[in-house]
mmCIF file of C-alpha atoms and ligand atoms in Angstrom:
data_model
loop_
_atom_site.group_PDB
_atom_site.id
_atom_site.type_symbol
_atom_site.label_atom_id
_atom_site.label_comp_id
_atom_site.label_asym_id
_atom_site.label_seq_id
_atom_site.Cartn_x
_atom_site.Cartn_y
_atom_site.Cartn_z
ATOM 1 C CA UNK A 29 -14.996 17.533 -4.442
ATOM 2 C CA UNK A 30 -15.054 16.830 -8.293
ATOM 3 C CA UNK A 31 -15.705 13.127 -9.014
ATOM 4 C CA UNK A 32 -12.787 11.549 -10.817
ATOM 5 C CA UNK A 33 -12.788 8.157 -12.485
ATOM 6 C CA UNK A 34 -9.514 6.413 -13.493
ATOM 7 C CA UNK A 35 -9.754 3.330 -15.694
ATOM 8 C CA UNK A 36 -7.414 0.419 -15.661
ATOM 9 C CA UNK A 37 -8.213 -0.487 -19.219
ATOM 10 C CA UNK A 38 -6.353 -3.747 -19.621
ATOM 11 C CA UNK A 39 -7.984 -5.158 -16.496
ATOM 12 C CA UNK A 40 -11.296 -3.328 -17.277
ATOM 13 C CA UNK A 41 -11.956 -1.833 -13.898
ATOM 14 C CA UNK A 42 -12.812 1.645 -12.741
ATOM 15 C CA UNK A 43 -11.377 3.500 -9.806
ATOM 16 C CA UNK A 44 -13.915 6.012 -8.630
ATOM 17 C CA UNK A 45 -12.634 8.796 -6.414
ATOM 18 C CA UNK A 46 -15.689 10.453 -4.980
ATOM 19 C CA UNK A 47 -17.273 11.471 -1.660
ATOM 20 C CA UNK A 48 -20.777 10.909 -3.087
ATOM 21 C CA UNK A 49 -22.285 7.525 -2.149
ATOM 22 C CA UNK A 50 -24.886 7.792 -5.020
ATOM 23 C CA UNK A 51 -22.010 7.766 -7.509
ATOM 24 C CA UNK A 52 -20.695 4.617 -5.861
ATOM 25 C CA UNK A 53 -24.032 2.933 -6.062
ATOM 26 C CA UNK A 54 -24.494 3.916 -9.707
ATOM 27 C CA UNK A 55 -21.089 2.568 -10.627
ATOM 28 C CA UNK A 56 -21.509 -0.608 -8.547
ATOM 29 C CA UNK A 57 -24.800 -1.489 -10.221
ATOM 30 C CA UNK A 58 -23.167 -1.271 -13.619
ATOM 31 C CA UNK A 59 -20.592 -3.953 -12.860
ATOM 32 C CA UNK A 60 -22.313 -6.242 -10.385
ATOM 33 C CA UNK A 61 -24.036 -9.425 -11.461
ATOM 34 C CA UNK A 62 -25.005 -10.841 -8.084
ATOM 35 C CA UNK A 63 -27.377 -9.973 -5.302
ATOM 36 C CA UNK A 64 -25.112 -11.358 -2.528
ATOM 37 C CA UNK A 65 -22.320 -9.208 -1.211
ATOM 38 C CA UNK A 66 -19.894 -10.377 1.464
ATOM 39 C CA UNK A 67 -18.348 -7.354 3.320
ATOM 40 C CA UNK A 68 -15.118 -8.167 5.166
ATOM 41 C CA UNK A 69 -13.581 -5.603 7.483
ATOM 42 C CA UNK A 70 -11.490 -5.372 10.598
ATOM 43 C CA UNK A 71 -12.527 -4.735 14.212
ATOM 44 C CA UNK A 72 -11.780 -0.998 14.108
ATOM 45 C CA UNK A 73 -13.404 -0.225 10.774
ATOM 46 C CA UNK A 74 -16.417 -2.300 11.753
ATOM 47 C CA UNK A 75 -17.204 0.195 14.506
ATOM 48 C CA UNK A 76 -16.911 3.074 12.107
ATOM 49 C CA UNK A 77 -18.195 2.200 8.684
ATOM 50 C CA UNK A 78 -19.617 -1.322 8.525
ATOM 51 C CA UNK A 79 -23.237 -0.393 9.421
ATOM 52 C CA UNK A 80 -23.081 2.592 7.120
ATOM 53 C CA UNK A 81 -21.985 0.529 4.070
ATOM 54 C CA UNK A 82 -24.178 -2.494 4.904
ATOM 55 C CA UNK A 83 -27.299 -0.238 5.261
ATOM 56 C CA UNK A 84 -26.465 1.708 2.124
ATOM 57 C CA UNK A 85 -26.352 -1.607 0.131
ATOM 58 C CA UNK A 86 -29.322 -3.140 1.823
ATOM 59 C CA UNK A 87 -31.383 -0.135 0.808
ATOM 60 C CA UNK A 88 -30.563 -1.005 -2.811
ATOM 61 C CA UNK A 89 -31.867 -4.542 -2.204
ATOM 62 C CA UNK A 90 -28.537 -6.375 -1.813
ATOM 63 C CA UNK A 91 -28.324 -9.366 0.418
ATOM 64 C CA UNK A 92 -25.478 -8.469 2.821
ATOM 65 C CA UNK A 93 -23.269 -10.934 4.730
ATOM 66 C CA UNK A 94 -20.329 -9.818 6.858
ATOM 67 C CA UNK A 95 -17.086 -11.092 8.482
ATOM 68 C CA UNK A 96 -14.659 -9.328 10.758
ATOM 69 C CA UNK A 97 -10.893 -9.975 11.142
ATOM 70 C CA UNK A 98 -8.482 -8.668 13.769
ATOM 71 C CA UNK A 99 -6.995 -5.305 13.035
ATOM 72 C CA UNK A 100 -3.372 -4.410 12.203
ATOM 73 C CA UNK A 101 -0.553 -6.085 10.299
ATOM 74 C CA UNK A 102 -0.544 -9.206 12.457
ATOM 75 C CA UNK A 103 -4.045 -9.910 11.172
ATOM 76 C CA UNK A 104 -2.742 -10.652 7.718
ATOM 77 C CA UNK A 105 -2.120 -14.309 8.567
ATOM 78 C CA UNK A 106 -3.069 -17.817 7.425
ATOM 79 C CA UNK A 107 -5.333 -18.289 10.474
ATOM 80 C CA UNK A 108 -7.547 -15.386 9.566
ATOM 81 C CA UNK A 109 -7.479 -16.454 5.916
ATOM 82 C CA UNK A 110 -8.644 -19.936 6.823
ATOM 83 C CA UNK A 111 -11.363 -18.511 9.097
ATOM 84 C CA UNK A 112 -12.605 -16.494 6.174
ATOM 85 C CA UNK A 113 -13.077 -19.631 4.088
ATOM 86 C CA UNK A 114 -15.056 -21.222 6.859
ATOM 87 C CA UNK A 115 -17.192 -18.138 7.373
ATOM 88 C CA UNK A 116 -17.877 -17.902 3.625
ATOM 89 C CA UNK A 117 -19.030 -21.509 3.511
ATOM 90 C CA UNK A 118 -21.128 -21.111 6.611
ATOM 91 C CA UNK A 119 -22.917 -18.199 4.935
ATOM 92 C CA UNK A 120 -23.382 -20.192 1.674
ATOM 93 C CA UNK A 121 -21.341 -17.920 -0.443
ATOM 94 C CA UNK A 122 -21.135 -19.425 -3.953
ATOM 95 C CA UNK A 123 -18.906 -18.649 -6.970
ATOM 96 C CA UNK A 124 -21.225 -15.920 -8.153
ATOM 97 C CA UNK A 125 -21.007 -13.947 -4.866
ATOM 98 C CA UNK A 126 -18.924 -10.806 -4.629
ATOM 99 C CA UNK A 127 -16.631 -9.781 -1.727
ATOM 100 C CA UNK A 128 -16.172 -6.219 -0.583
ATOM 101 C CA UNK A 129 -12.946 -5.320 1.282
ATOM 102 C CA UNK A 130 -13.737 -2.462 3.600
ATOM 103 C CA UNK A 131 -10.578 -1.205 5.330
ATOM 104 C CA UNK A 132 -6.889 -0.515 5.048
ATOM 105 C CA UNK A 133 -4.141 -2.350 3.181
ATOM 106 C CA UNK A 134 -4.179 -5.215 5.629
ATOM 107 C CA UNK A 135 -7.851 -5.983 4.943
ATOM 108 C CA UNK A 136 -7.420 -5.383 1.248
ATOM 109 C CA UNK A 137 -4.480 -7.708 0.936
ATOM 110 C CA UNK A 138 -5.985 -10.644 2.822
ATOM 111 C CA UNK A 139 -9.447 -10.173 1.297
ATOM 112 C CA UNK A 140 -7.914 -10.001 -2.199
ATOM 113 C CA UNK A 141 -6.114 -13.286 -1.439
ATOM 114 C CA UNK A 142 -9.347 -14.830 -0.122
ATOM 115 C CA UNK A 143 -11.302 -13.671 -3.266
ATOM 116 C CA UNK A 144 -8.581 -15.031 -5.546
ATOM 117 C CA UNK A 145 -8.696 -18.471 -3.991
ATOM 118 C CA UNK A 146 -12.240 -19.039 -2.647
ATOM 119 C CA UNK A 147 -13.864 -21.486 -5.067
ATOM 120 C CA UNK A 148 -10.945 -20.710 -7.374
ATOM 121 C CA UNK A 149 -11.790 -17.037 -7.473
ATOM 122 C CA UNK A 150 -14.743 -14.832 -6.925
ATOM 123 C CA UNK A 151 -15.252 -11.117 -7.700
ATOM 124 C CA UNK A 152 -14.139 -8.506 -5.292
ATOM 125 C CA UNK A 153 -14.443 -4.785 -4.757
ATOM 126 C CA UNK A 154 -12.033 -2.587 -2.818
ATOM 127 C CA UNK A 155 -13.380 0.163 -0.528
ATOM 128 C CA UNK A 156 -10.169 1.525 1.000
ATOM 129 C CA UNK A 157 -10.337 3.527 4.258
ATOM 130 C CA UNK A 158 -6.698 4.493 4.984
ATOM 131 C CA UNK A 159 -4.348 6.724 3.102
ATOM 132 C CA UNK A 160 -2.058 3.826 2.161
ATOM 133 C CA UNK A 161 -4.946 1.808 0.713
ATOM 134 C CA UNK A 162 -6.417 4.877 -1.125
ATOM 135 C CA UNK A 163 -3.124 5.831 -2.703
ATOM 136 C CA UNK A 164 -1.541 2.431 -3.279
ATOM 137 C CA UNK A 165 -2.711 -0.995 -2.076
ATOM 138 C CA UNK A 166 -6.345 -0.934 -3.384
ATOM 139 C CA UNK A 167 -5.169 -0.599 -6.903
ATOM 140 C CA UNK A 168 -3.059 -3.102 -8.936
ATOM 141 C CA UNK A 169 -4.103 -6.483 -7.655
ATOM 142 C CA UNK A 170 -1.325 -7.526 -5.347
ATOM 143 C CA UNK A 171 -2.790 -9.683 -2.635
ATOM 144 C CA UNK A 172 -0.943 -11.329 0.246
ATOM 145 C CA UNK A 173 -0.565 -12.762 3.721
ATOM 146 C CA UNK A 174 2.489 -12.801 5.938
ATOM 147 C CA UNK A 175 4.112 -15.985 7.243
ATOM 148 C CA UNK A 176 6.403 -16.477 10.273
ATOM 149 C CA UNK A 177 9.336 -15.955 7.921
ATOM 150 C CA UNK A 178 8.427 -12.699 6.383
ATOM 151 C CA UNK A 179 5.981 -10.186 4.981
ATOM 152 C CA UNK A 180 3.727 -10.852 1.929
ATOM 153 C CA UNK A 181 5.373 -14.294 1.488
ATOM 154 C CA UNK A 182 2.173 -15.861 0.085
ATOM 155 C CA UNK A 183 0.012 -14.079 -2.352
ATOM 156 C CA UNK A 184 -1.356 -13.711 -5.901
ATOM 157 C CA UNK A 185 -2.002 -11.076 -8.535
ATOM 158 C CA UNK A 186 -5.771 -10.695 -8.537
ATOM 159 C CA UNK A 187 -7.458 -7.570 -9.750
ATOM 160 C CA UNK A 188 -10.598 -6.176 -8.105
ATOM 161 C CA UNK A 189 -13.690 -5.532 -10.253
ATOM 162 C CA UNK A 190 -14.012 -1.967 -8.951
ATOM 163 C CA UNK A 191 -12.419 0.436 -6.432
ATOM 164 C CA UNK A 192 -14.307 3.186 -4.576
ATOM 165 C CA UNK A 193 -12.076 5.702 -2.940
ATOM 166 C CA UNK A 194 -13.992 8.025 -0.623
ATOM 167 C CA UNK A 195 -11.502 10.430 1.029
ATOM 168 C CA UNK A 196 -14.131 11.258 3.716
ATOM 169 C CA UNK A 197 -13.146 7.985 5.410
ATOM 170 C CA UNK A 198 -9.826 9.701 6.305
ATOM 171 C CA UNK A 199 -11.598 11.947 8.776
ATOM 172 C CA UNK A 200 -11.442 9.267 11.443
ATOM 173 C CA UNK A 201 -7.984 7.931 10.663
ATOM 174 C CA UNK A 202 -5.453 8.498 13.481
ATOM 175 C CA UNK A 203 -2.684 11.009 12.661
ATOM 176 C CA UNK A 204 0.008 8.342 12.973
ATOM 177 C CA UNK A 205 -1.743 6.308 10.300
ATOM 178 C CA UNK A 206 -2.105 9.292 8.039
ATOM 179 C CA UNK A 207 1.626 9.941 8.354
ATOM 180 C CA UNK A 208 2.305 6.284 7.467
ATOM 181 C CA UNK A 209 0.305 6.768 4.341
ATOM 182 C CA UNK A 210 2.217 9.864 3.466
ATOM 183 C CA UNK A 211 5.379 7.791 3.191
ATOM 184 C CA UNK A 212 3.936 5.969 0.212
ATOM 185 C CA UNK A 213 2.946 9.277 -1.313
ATOM 186 C CA UNK A 214 6.443 10.702 -0.821
ATOM 187 C CA UNK A 215 7.707 7.510 -2.448
ATOM 188 C CA UNK A 216 5.870 8.315 -5.686
ATOM 189 C CA UNK A 217 7.369 11.783 -5.787
ATOM 190 C CA UNK A 218 10.953 10.512 -5.201
ATOM 191 C CA UNK A 219 10.794 7.847 -7.893
ATOM 192 C CA UNK A 220 8.591 9.532 -10.504
ATOM 193 C CA UNK A 221 8.098 13.288 -10.174
ATOM 194 C CA UNK A 222 10.339 16.187 -8.950
ATOM 195 C CA UNK A 223 7.436 18.689 -9.182
ATOM 196 C CA UNK A 224 5.271 16.572 -6.968
ATOM 197 C CA UNK A 225 8.225 16.228 -4.507
ATOM 198 C CA UNK A 226 8.282 20.060 -4.186
ATOM 199 C CA UNK A 227 4.519 20.264 -3.838
ATOM 200 C CA UNK A 228 4.729 17.779 -0.962
ATOM 201 C CA UNK A 229 7.792 19.483 0.561
ATOM 202 C CA UNK A 230 5.988 22.865 0.640
ATOM 203 C CA UNK A 231 2.839 21.249 2.057
ATOM 204 C CA UNK A 232 4.914 19.734 4.962
ATOM 205 C CA UNK A 233 6.753 22.964 5.488
ATOM 206 C CA UNK A 234 3.416 24.792 6.028
ATOM 207 C CA UNK A 235 2.466 22.094 8.496
ATOM 208 C CA UNK A 236 -1.187 21.815 7.512
ATOM 209 C CA UNK A 237 -2.707 19.463 5.014
ATOM 210 C CA UNK A 238 -6.099 20.725 3.773
ATOM 211 C CA UNK A 239 -8.846 18.448 2.612
ATOM 212 C CA UNK A 240 -8.323 19.598 -0.980
ATOM 213 C CA UNK A 241 -4.618 18.751 -0.654
ATOM 214 C CA UNK A 242 -5.643 15.249 0.412
ATOM 215 C CA UNK A 243 -7.955 14.960 -2.646
ATOM 216 C CA UNK A 244 -5.071 16.086 -4.849
ATOM 217 C CA UNK A 245 -2.398 13.761 -3.460
ATOM 218 C CA UNK A 246 -4.814 10.784 -3.537
ATOM 219 C CA UNK A 247 -5.704 11.494 -7.212
ATOM 220 C CA UNK A 248 -2.051 12.140 -8.174
ATOM 221 C CA UNK A 249 -0.852 8.929 -6.387
ATOM 222 C CA UNK A 250 -3.595 6.850 -8.107
ATOM 223 C CA UNK A 251 -2.512 8.250 -11.440
ATOM 224 C CA UNK A 252 1.130 6.946 -10.962
ATOM 225 C CA UNK A 253 -0.154 3.574 -9.706
ATOM 226 C CA UNK A 254 -2.560 3.201 -12.670
ATOM 227 C CA UNK A 255 0.078 4.142 -15.218
ATOM 228 C CA UNK A 256 2.556 1.595 -13.811
ATOM 229 C CA UNK A 257 0.071 -1.240 -13.503
ATOM 230 C CA UNK A 258 -1.230 -0.587 -17.010
ATOM 231 C CA UNK A 259 2.262 -1.170 -18.410
ATOM 232 C CA UNK A 260 3.599 -3.811 -16.085
ATOM 233 C CA UNK A 261 0.769 -5.585 -14.196
ATOM 234 C CA UNK A 262 2.805 -8.584 -12.997
ATOM 235 C CA UNK A 263 6.091 -6.842 -12.250
ATOM 236 C CA UNK A 264 7.926 -8.428 -15.153
ATOM 237 C CA UNK A 265 9.495 -5.450 -17.009
ATOM 238 C CA UNK A 266 11.132 -3.680 -14.062
ATOM 239 C CA UNK A 267 8.661 -0.810 -14.141
ATOM 240 C CA UNK A 268 6.299 -1.904 -11.383
ATOM 241 C CA UNK A 269 9.253 -3.015 -9.239
ATOM 242 C CA UNK A 270 10.291 0.676 -9.000
ATOM 243 C CA UNK A 271 7.276 0.974 -6.605
ATOM 244 C CA UNK A 272 9.341 -1.203 -4.239
ATOM 245 C CA UNK A 273 11.621 1.709 -3.542
ATOM 246 C CA UNK A 274 12.506 1.421 0.149
ATOM 247 C CA UNK A 275 10.483 -1.694 0.617
ATOM 248 C CA UNK A 276 13.127 -4.441 0.873
ATOM 249 C CA UNK A 277 14.572 -2.643 3.807
ATOM 250 C CA UNK A 278 11.153 -1.721 5.230
ATOM 251 C CA UNK A 279 9.868 -5.326 5.110
ATOM 252 C CA UNK A 280 12.983 -6.576 6.908
ATOM 253 C CA UNK A 281 12.569 -3.869 9.500
ATOM 254 C CA UNK A 282 8.899 -4.760 10.044
ATOM 255 C CA UNK A 283 9.762 -8.470 10.302
ATOM 256 C CA UNK A 284 12.701 -8.104 12.640
ATOM 257 C CA UNK A 285 10.631 -5.887 14.982
ATOM 258 C CA UNK A 286 7.611 -8.311 14.745
ATOM 259 C CA UNK A 287 5.329 -5.604 13.306
ATOM 260 C CA UNK A 288 5.226 -4.043 16.722
ATOM 261 C CA UNK A 289 7.590 -1.093 16.512
ATOM 262 C CA UNK A 290 6.854 0.489 13.169
ATOM 263 C CA UNK A 291 3.792 1.077 10.991
ATOM 264 C CA UNK A 292 4.466 0.139 7.366
ATOM 265 C CA UNK A 293 4.941 3.792 6.301
ATOM 266 C CA UNK A 294 7.276 4.459 9.236
ATOM 267 C CA UNK A 295 9.481 1.571 8.287
ATOM 268 C CA UNK A 296 9.249 2.659 4.654
ATOM 269 C CA UNK A 297 10.500 6.127 5.531
ATOM 270 C CA UNK A 298 13.714 4.626 6.942
ATOM 271 C CA UNK A 299 13.860 2.210 4.020
ATOM 272 C CA UNK A 300 13.753 5.076 1.506
ATOM 273 C CA UNK A 301 16.483 6.880 3.309
ATOM 274 C CA UNK A 302 18.590 3.749 3.273
ATOM 275 C CA UNK A 303 17.948 3.269 -0.532
ATOM 276 C CA UNK A 304 19.000 6.906 -1.045
ATOM 277 C CA UNK A 305 22.186 6.370 1.011
ATOM 278 C CA UNK A 306 23.047 3.226 -0.944
ATOM 279 C CA UNK A 307 22.433 5.258 -4.149
ATOM 280 C CA UNK A 308 24.829 7.944 -3.047
ATOM 281 C CA UNK A 309 27.451 5.461 -1.745
ATOM 282 C CA UNK A 310 27.395 3.733 -5.117
ATOM 283 C CA UNK A 311 27.614 7.169 -6.864
ATOM 284 C CA UNK A 312 24.341 6.579 -8.643
ATOM 285 C CA UNK A 313 23.086 9.834 -7.190
ATOM 286 C CA UNK A 314 24.693 12.846 -5.672
ATOM 287 C CA UNK A 315 24.968 13.510 -1.938
ATOM 288 C CA UNK A 316 22.569 16.427 -2.459
ATOM 289 C CA UNK A 317 19.907 14.025 -3.746
ATOM 290 C CA UNK A 318 20.374 11.858 -0.651
ATOM 291 C CA UNK A 319 20.047 14.995 1.421
ATOM 292 C CA UNK A 320 16.793 15.944 -0.423
ATOM 293 C CA UNK A 321 15.280 12.543 0.476
ATOM 294 C CA UNK A 322 16.297 13.052 4.084
ATOM 295 C CA UNK A 323 14.921 16.617 4.099
ATOM 296 C CA UNK A 324 11.431 15.712 2.944
ATOM 297 C CA UNK A 325 11.236 12.794 5.483
ATOM 298 C CA UNK A 326 12.366 15.151 8.314
ATOM 299 C CA UNK A 327 9.952 17.855 7.123
ATOM 300 C CA UNK A 328 7.161 15.225 7.196
ATOM 301 C CA UNK A 329 8.202 14.523 10.773
ATOM 302 C CA UNK A 330 9.365 10.892 10.405
ATOM 303 C CA UNK A 331 11.603 9.401 13.088
ATOM 304 C CA UNK A 332 14.615 8.152 11.195
ATOM 305 C CA UNK A 333 16.598 6.736 14.064
ATOM 306 C CA UNK A 334 16.792 3.057 14.863
ATOM 307 C CA UNK A 335 19.358 0.346 15.892
ATOM 308 C CA UNK A 336 19.671 -3.183 14.366
ATOM 309 C CA UNK A 337 21.970 -6.174 14.010
ATOM 310 C CA UNK A 338 23.299 -5.618 10.498
ATOM 311 C CA UNK A 339 24.178 -9.221 9.640
ATOM 312 C CA UNK A 340 20.784 -10.577 10.707
ATOM 313 C CA UNK A 341 19.143 -7.676 8.893
ATOM 314 C CA UNK A 342 21.015 -8.508 5.653
ATOM 315 C CA UNK A 343 19.901 -12.169 5.791
ATOM 316 C CA UNK A 344 16.276 -11.013 6.237
ATOM 317 C CA UNK A 345 16.514 -8.676 3.242
ATOM 318 C CA UNK A 346 17.772 -11.592 1.153
ATOM 319 C CA UNK A 347 14.596 -13.536 1.986
ATOM 320 C CA UNK A 348 12.532 -10.733 0.415
ATOM 321 C CA UNK A 349 10.966 -11.617 -2.909
ATOM 322 C CA UNK A 350 13.182 -9.035 -4.623
ATOM 323 C CA UNK A 351 16.248 -11.158 -4.009
ATOM 324 C CA UNK A 352 17.433 -13.349 -6.901
ATOM 325 C CA UNK A 353 20.290 -15.878 -6.484
ATOM 326 C CA UNK A 354 21.179 -14.239 -3.212
ATOM 327 C CA UNK A 355 21.771 -10.785 -4.765
ATOM 328 C CA UNK A 356 19.303 -8.145 -3.640
ATOM 329 C CA UNK A 357 17.495 -6.055 -6.249
ATOM 330 C CA UNK A 358 17.296 -2.581 -4.842
ATOM 331 C CA UNK A 359 15.431 0.284 -6.385
ATOM 332 C CA UNK A 360 17.989 3.123 -6.343
ATOM 333 C CA UNK A 361 17.616 6.710 -7.417
ATOM 334 C CA UNK A 362 19.622 8.777 -9.877
ATOM 335 C CA UNK A 363 17.890 11.988 -8.947
ATOM 336 C CA UNK A 364 14.559 13.016 -7.392
ATOM 337 C CA UNK A 365 11.996 11.702 -9.938
ATOM 338 C CA UNK A 366 14.371 9.124 -11.509
ATOM 339 C CA UNK A 367 14.626 5.547 -10.189
ATOM 340 C CA UNK A 368 16.297 2.448 -11.428
ATOM 341 C CA UNK A 369 16.631 -1.233 -10.523
ATOM 342 C CA UNK A 370 20.005 -2.360 -9.438
ATOM 343 C CA UNK A 371 21.507 -5.597 -8.141
ATOM 344 C CA UNK A 372 23.910 -5.007 -5.226
ATOM 345 C CA UNK A 373 26.429 -7.427 -3.841
ATOM 346 C CA UNK A 374 26.117 -8.559 -0.194
ATOM 347 C CA UNK A 375 29.427 -7.130 1.048
ATOM 348 C CA UNK A 376 28.536 -3.684 -0.319
ATOM 349 C CA UNK A 377 25.073 -3.818 1.224
ATOM 350 C CA UNK A 378 26.531 -4.865 4.577
ATOM 351 C CA UNK A 379 29.000 -2.007 4.483
ATOM 352 C CA UNK A 380 26.437 0.614 3.747
ATOM 353 C CA UNK A 381 24.073 -0.945 6.377
ATOM 354 C CA UNK A 382 26.866 -0.550 8.989
ATOM 355 C CA UNK A 383 27.445 3.090 7.960
ATOM 356 C CA UNK A 384 23.804 3.746 7.861
ATOM 357 C CA UNK A 385 22.965 2.376 11.239
ATOM 358 C CA UNK A 386 26.120 4.114 12.561
ATOM 359 C CA UNK A 387 24.513 7.416 11.501
ATOM 360 C CA UNK A 388 21.062 6.369 12.741
ATOM 361 C CA UNK A 389 22.003 5.410 16.305
HETATM 362 N N1 LIG B 225 -1.211 -4.747 -2.211
HETATM 363 C C1 LIG B 225 -0.392 -3.727 -2.317
HETATM 364 O O1 LIG B 225 -0.106 -3.270 -3.479
HETATM 365 C C2 LIG B 225 0.164 -2.933 -1.103
HETATM 366 C C3 LIG B 225 0.760 -1.715 -1.249
HETATM 367 C C4 LIG B 225 1.141 -1.044 -0.081
HETATM 368 C C5 LIG B 225 0.885 -1.569 1.080
HETATM 369 N N2 LIG B 225 0.335 -2.794 1.171
HETATM 370 C C6 LIG B 225 0.040 -3.385 2.512
HETATM 371 O O2 LIG B 225 -0.905 -2.528 3.216
HETATM 372 C C7 LIG B 225 -0.742 -2.776 4.585
HETATM 373 C C8 LIG B 225 -0.734 -1.481 5.339
HETATM 374 O O3 LIG B 225 -1.969 -0.836 5.108
HETATM 375 P P1 LIG B 225 -2.633 0.227 6.071
HETATM 376 O O4 LIG B 225 -1.552 1.185 6.517
HETATM 377 O O5 LIG B 225 -3.846 0.686 5.420
HETATM 378 O O6 LIG B 225 -2.848 -0.697 7.368
HETATM 379 P P2 LIG B 225 -4.145 -1.265 8.092
HETATM 380 O O7 LIG B 225 -5.061 -1.860 7.157
HETATM 381 O O8 LIG B 225 -3.625 -2.071 9.240
HETATM 382 O O9 LIG B 225 -4.898 0.022 8.693
HETATM 383 C C9 LIG B 225 -4.192 0.759 9.717
HETATM 384 C C10 LIG B 225 -5.125 0.867 10.956
HETATM 385 O O10 LIG B 225 -6.097 1.850 10.704
HETATM 386 C C11 LIG B 225 -7.412 1.389 11.079
HETATM 387 N N3 LIG B 225 -8.310 2.074 10.154
HETATM 388 C C12 LIG B 225 -8.525 1.780 8.826
HETATM 389 N N4 LIG B 225 -9.335 2.687 8.294
HETATM 390 C C13 LIG B 225 -9.581 3.562 9.271
HETATM 391 C C14 LIG B 225 -10.376 4.755 9.296
HETATM 392 N N5 LIG B 225 -10.910 5.302 8.282
HETATM 393 N N6 LIG B 225 -10.540 5.414 10.512
HETATM 394 C C15 LIG B 225 -9.874 4.873 11.650
HETATM 395 N N7 LIG B 225 -9.147 3.804 11.664
HETATM 396 C C16 LIG B 225 -9.000 3.169 10.459
HETATM 397 C C17 LIG B 225 -7.303 -0.121 10.906
HETATM 398 O O11 LIG B 225 -8.193 -0.787 11.693
HETATM 399 C C18 LIG B 225 -5.890 -0.360 11.395
HETATM 400 O O12 LIG B 225 -5.856 -0.487 12.793
HETATM 401 C C19 LIG B 225 0.543 -3.562 4.821
HETATM 402 O O13 LIG B 225 0.252 -4.900 5.115
HETATM 403 C C20 LIG B 225 1.230 -3.480 3.478
HETATM 404 O O14 LIG B 225 2.023 -4.617 3.159
HETATM 405 C C21 LIG B 225 -0.081 -3.503 0.133
#
């Protein structure tokens, strides 16, 4: 695999995509100013990669401290965050220490929040190990925890100092998790790039994803993310919010099912289909475009059927951060590759929800 480095210039950090650990060490040494590294991971990733990473860094003379959180979406909570502050103090981490997040989007989001707030902010590095985190969550500095009332309710924008994406970590990722990550990749194609949509569609049609295809889709996804974050870091111009395509719905679905029924990407697949349905109902896109969204999700083998109480679901969607004055800001599509922000009134959303779940039953 060819090493690729993307640079987020305004935030001055590099994203290294490479399977070569020596390149990681070289890059790390250029940016690090401390000898103490605090690696945080979850229980599953601990068994797979914690020793490997800790030993690699110890060999370079770093002083390694570690902490483990519970795995899965429910681990992104205030209790785990609070335990991390305690652990860091116990281990004498000071303001000059640096945290490494080793894991998927859950670890990355909570560790980012921890790094942003511990002693008013310490450096952190992202080492993503899932497809979602390699293609999306490790870049761009959104950090968060969930509360009882919803997903990502508390968080900050806090950029990492460096991101190392090693696609080899995907070799141990369960297929269901890989598929969940593919939903975010499909999202980029639907909102930004028709050619990429067809590339993915053909790949799903063949039914096999080669290691070089993974390398390509990771790089391509990172390119979109970097481009967007460069122009709209804090989601103020409407560009970055396009990345929320399907997410208002997905977050409500994850919350209402208590994070037990759907992985993030599985909820996102249904959320994207709903956003496409809303787009076609509002005549923002054609019925063919809606069908194209449906086709790629079916080709990628997503289960798009579910049942829900529409009124309760609507009120949950309104709690999402994308709602302003009660109106929900949806990302809708004009065509494959063309997305737009759009405020939609409650009664329209409710109508389309009823139609949508009518079809989905
Ligand atoms: N900050 C952002 O910009 C952003 C963007 C997208 C998603 N997210 C967040 O990311 C989270 C979802 O991320 P995720 O899908 O990576 O979930 P995750 O972190 O829960 O990881 C999924 C599962 O895979 C396991 N795992 C991780 N790496 C592995 C590996 N290499 N081999 C085997 N098992 C492995 C984990 O232990 C976990 O059980 C959600 O909370 C979502 O809100 C954040």
